[in-house]
C-alpha positions as a printed Julia matrix, in Angstrom:
276×3 Matrix{Float64}:
  -53.83  -153.96  -21.35
  -56.62  -156.05  -19.88
  -56.19  -155.72  -16.12
  -53.84  -154.3   -13.46
  -54.49  -155.43   -9.88
  -52.82  -153.52   -7.04
  -53.89  -154.37   -3.46
  -55.29  -151.25   -1.79
  -54.07  -152.14    1.71
  -51.32  -154.51    2.82
  -50.17  -155.12    6.39
  -46.57  -154.12    7.11
  -44.0   -156.94    6.77
  -46.43  -159.01    4.69
  -46.15  -160.0     1.0
  -47.79  -157.97   -1.78
  -48.64  -159.45   -5.17
  -49.0   -157.11   -8.18
  -50.74  -158.36  -11.34
  -50.44  -157.05  -14.88
  -52.48  -158.86  -17.51
  -52.23  -157.81  -21.18
  -53.25  -158.71  -24.73
  -50.99  -157.54  -27.61
  -53.31  -158.68  -30.42
  -50.92  -161.26  -31.9
  -47.88  -158.99  -31.52
  -44.78  -160.24  -29.72
  -43.9   -158.94  -26.26
  -40.93  -156.6   -26.11
  -40.96  -155.64  -22.39
  -42.94  -155.26  -19.2
  -41.84  -152.49  -16.86
  -43.03  -151.64  -13.35
  -42.78  -148.18  -11.76
  -43.38  -146.87   -8.25
  -44.09  -143.14   -8.05
  -42.5   -142.75  -11.49
  -39.32  -144.73  -10.74
  -38.67  -148.05  -12.49
  -37.98  -150.98  -10.16
  -38.7   -154.09  -12.28
  -38.23  -154.97  -15.95
  -39.05  -158.15  -17.87
  -37.62  -158.57  -21.41
  -38.15  -162.08  -22.9
  -35.09  -161.79  -25.21
  -32.71  -161.01  -22.31
  -30.96  -163.67  -20.26
  -32.15  -163.7   -17.58
  -35.32  -161.96  -18.71
  -36.09  -160.35  -15.31
  -34.12  -157.42  -13.9
  -34.54  -155.46  -10.64
  -33.6   -151.84   -9.9
  -32.98  -150.79   -6.29
  -35.67  -148.55   -4.81
  -36.36  -147.74   -1.12
  -39.29  -149.77    0.24
  -39.42  -152.12   -2.77
  -38.04  -155.64   -2.22
  -38.81  -157.75   -5.31
  -38.9   -161.55   -5.04
  -37.36  -162.08   -8.48
  -37.62  -165.88   -8.34
  -41.41  -165.71   -8.15
  -41.9   -162.72  -10.47
  -42.75  -163.02  -14.17
  -44.08  -160.87  -17.02
  -47.56  -160.81  -15.43
  -46.78  -161.09  -11.7
  -44.48  -159.12   -9.4
  -44.06  -160.26   -5.79
  -42.89  -157.79   -3.12
  -41.57  -159.28    0.15
  -41.8   -157.75    3.64
  -43.32  -154.45    2.6
  -42.65  -151.37    4.73
  -44.2   -147.93    5.1
  -41.94  -146.79    2.25
  -43.66  -149.35    0.02
  -46.8   -147.19   -0.06
  -47.33  -145.33   -3.32
  -48.58  -145.4    -6.91
  -47.63  -148.48   -8.93
  -47.78  -148.52  -12.74
  -47.38  -151.39  -15.19
  -46.23  -150.6   -18.74
  -46.37  -153.21  -21.52
  -44.65  -152.71  -24.92
  -44.87  -154.75  -28.11
  -42.04  -155.59  -30.51
  -40.83  -153.47  -33.42
  -41.73  -151.86  -35.62
  -44.87  -150.55  -33.88
  -43.63  -150.78  -30.27
  -47.24  -150.46  -29.14
  -47.27  -149.44  -25.46
  -50.1   -149.57  -22.93
  -50.1   -148.92  -19.18
  -52.32  -148.78  -16.11
  -51.79  -148.01  -12.43
  -53.13  -148.34   -8.88
  -52.35  -147.12   -5.36
  -51.14  -149.29   -2.49
  -51.15  -148.29    1.19
  -49.05  -150.17    3.74
  -50.91  -150.54    7.03
  -49.2   -150.34   10.43
  -51.86  -151.67   12.8
  -52.25  -150.32   16.37
  -50.45  -152.24   19.11
  -53.68  -152.4    21.14
  -57.39  -151.74   20.84
  -59.06  -148.35   21.36
  -59.18  -146.96   24.91
  -62.27  -145.37   26.53
  -61.68  -142.64   29.12
  -63.76  -140.19   31.16
  -66.67  -142.49   31.99
  -68.37  -143.03   35.37
  -69.48  -146.39   36.83
  -73.07  -145.11   37.32
  -75.36  -142.57   35.71
  -78.79  -141.2    36.56
  -81.41  -140.16   34.05
  -80.65  -136.55   33.15
  -76.88  -136.87   33.7
  -74.5   -135.9    30.89
  -72.1   -138.53   29.57
  -68.72  -137.18   28.42
  -66.27  -139.84   27.25
  -63.41  -140.09   24.74
  -62.15  -142.94   22.58
  -58.46  -142.91   21.62
  -56.74  -145.21   19.13
  -53.14  -146.34   19.44
  -50.61  -145.04   16.86
  -51.2   -146.49   13.37
  -50.77  -145.83    9.66
  -53.15  -144.78    8.26
  -55.12  -143.35   11.17
  -57.94  -145.52   12.55
  -61.52  -144.63   11.72
  -63.35  -144.39   15.07
  -67.07  -144.79   15.74
  -69.36  -144.95   18.82
  -72.31  -147.23   19.59
  -74.8   -147.18   22.48
  -76.23  -150.63   23.23
  -75.01  -151.79   19.82
  -76.69  -148.95   17.89
  -74.63  -146.25   16.09
  -74.97  -142.93   17.89
  -76.53  -139.76   16.57
  -73.87  -137.66   14.84
  -74.79  -134.7    17.03
  -73.39  -136.66   20.02
  -69.89  -136.8    18.5
  -67.0   -134.47   19.23
  -64.14  -134.52   16.72
  -60.5   -133.83   17.55
  -57.44  -133.25   15.38
  -55.18  -136.25   14.89
  -51.74  -136.41   16.5
  -48.6   -137.6    14.68
  -45.94  -139.44   16.68
  -42.59  -141.15   16.05
  -40.2   -141.1    13.11
  -42.55  -143.24   11.03
  -45.29  -140.64   11.24
  -47.88  -142.88   12.9
  -51.14  -141.16   13.84
  -53.31  -141.2    16.96
  -57.05  -140.64   16.58
  -59.53  -139.41   19.18
  -63.33  -139.17   19.06
  -65.52  -137.79   21.86
  -69.07  -138.77   22.83
  -71.36  -136.39   24.74
  -75.09  -136.83   25.39
  -77.77  -136.55   28.07
  -78.92  -139.85   29.57
  -82.53  -140.84   28.87
  -84.65  -143.75   30.11
  -84.31  -145.6    26.79
  -80.52  -145.64   27.07
  -80.75  -148.32   29.79
  -81.4   -151.94   28.82
  -82.08  -154.2    31.81
  -80.5   -151.58   34.06
  -77.27  -151.27   32.04
  -75.99  -148.96   29.31
  -73.24  -150.26   27.03
  -70.86  -147.8    25.39
  -68.73  -149.27   22.6
  -65.94  -147.69   20.55
  -64.81  -149.33   17.29
  -61.45  -148.7    15.58
  -61.19  -149.75   11.93
  -58.72  -149.54    9.05
  -60.37  -150.53    5.76
  -61.0   -154.29    5.8
  -57.62  -155.31    7.29
  -58.02  -154.14   10.91
  -60.98  -154.05   13.34
  -60.9   -153.76   17.13
  -63.41  -152.53   19.71
  -63.67  -151.69   23.39
  -66.89  -151.69   25.41
  -67.79  -150.38   28.87
  -70.99  -151.23   30.72
  -72.36  -148.65   33.18
  -75.21  -149.07   35.65
  -78.29  -146.92   36.06
  -78.58  -145.32   39.52
  -82.05  -145.08   41.15
  -83.96  -145.98   38.01
  -87.76  -145.66   38.33
  -89.72  -148.87   38.23
  -92.38  -149.42   35.62
  -95.85  -148.47   37.04
  -97.44  -151.62   35.61
  -95.13  -153.81   37.65
  -95.88  -151.82   40.81
  -99.61  -152.26   40.29
  -99.25  -156.0    39.81
  -97.21  -156.3    42.98
  -99.8   -154.31   44.93
 -102.67  -156.45   43.63
 -100.8   -159.61   44.48
 -100.26  -158.42   48.07
 -103.94  -157.49   48.51
 -105.04  -160.85   47.17
 -102.81  -162.63   49.69
 -104.29  -160.69   52.66
 -107.87  -161.28   51.52
 -107.17  -165.01   51.13
 -105.77  -165.23   54.67
 -108.85  -163.49   56.14
 -111.25  -165.85   54.31
 -109.4   -168.93   55.58
 -109.61  -167.69   59.22
 -113.37  -167.12   59.03
 -114.0   -170.59   57.57
 -112.01  -172.2    60.42
 -114.11  -170.41   63.08
 -117.38  -171.61   61.51
 -116.1   -175.19   61.34
 -115.06  -175.22   65.04
 -118.35  -173.72   66.24
 -120.31  -176.38   64.34
 -118.31  -179.22   65.86
 -118.79  -177.85   69.38
 -122.57  -177.61   68.9
 -122.71  -181.23   67.69
 -120.73  -182.47   70.72
 -123.02  -180.58   73.13
 -126.12  -182.09   71.51
 -124.69  -185.6    71.81
 -123.91  -185.04   75.52
 -127.48  -183.81   76.19
 -129.0   -186.86   74.47
 -126.8   -189.32   76.41
 -127.57  -187.56   79.7
 -131.35  -187.86   79.14
 -131.05  -191.55   78.29
 -129.23  -192.35   81.56
 -131.79  -190.35   83.59
 -134.78  -192.19   82.11
 -133.17  -195.6    82.68
 -132.48  -194.79   86.34
 -136.1   -193.74   86.95
 -137.43  -197.02   85.47
 -135.29  -199.14   87.78
 -136.64  -197.36   90.83
């Protein structure tokens, strides 16, 4: 036996491909047999006609046309298809050397919708306590839930774990994970706090839900207040300086006009006296 490949997770109603690669060291192949949870469901014997044979087993639907000594194709897998699969390879007589290997396959029933967040408020103040829950829709296996605040995984001490709930005849499971923490200044980014819940099943399913809440009466940064105050003072001082400069300019012009009038008046007086 060189390699047995069993997919760990397969979505329900999809196709599963099982591989069984072997090396008999120059011996002839007698048979290849496949078992699920100890029950044979597929046999390949090169000397038989046809060489492939299928045995009925709940949850196992073999595509015999596309199955060979090294490949077995299962069509439209169901929850009953989950289990331990073993490949057994035997050589010809007289030794009948036999080798086998196995692997587990889990059929995934994905949730009908993404995770739901409940219990949150539209606004929080610094010092308030956030108490929210994230609930996944029924699935198989149960979703792994996680919380993030502003895209950063939360401290484990913030989490509240609940027992799973089984529903329906298929035994689907509902997961729930709570989040509880006291709001601090650093939890708000640009006035908002984003709470995200992620639901995941291995590498075949990933969905998230995010809620954005506003900060109520957040304190402004002192540096910004100081800059605003300085800017206002500078504006007032500039207005006062401009007013004083205008007064000086007007007074100067008036004095010049008065001097010109006095000079012209004296000139006319002197000319009149000469004519007399």
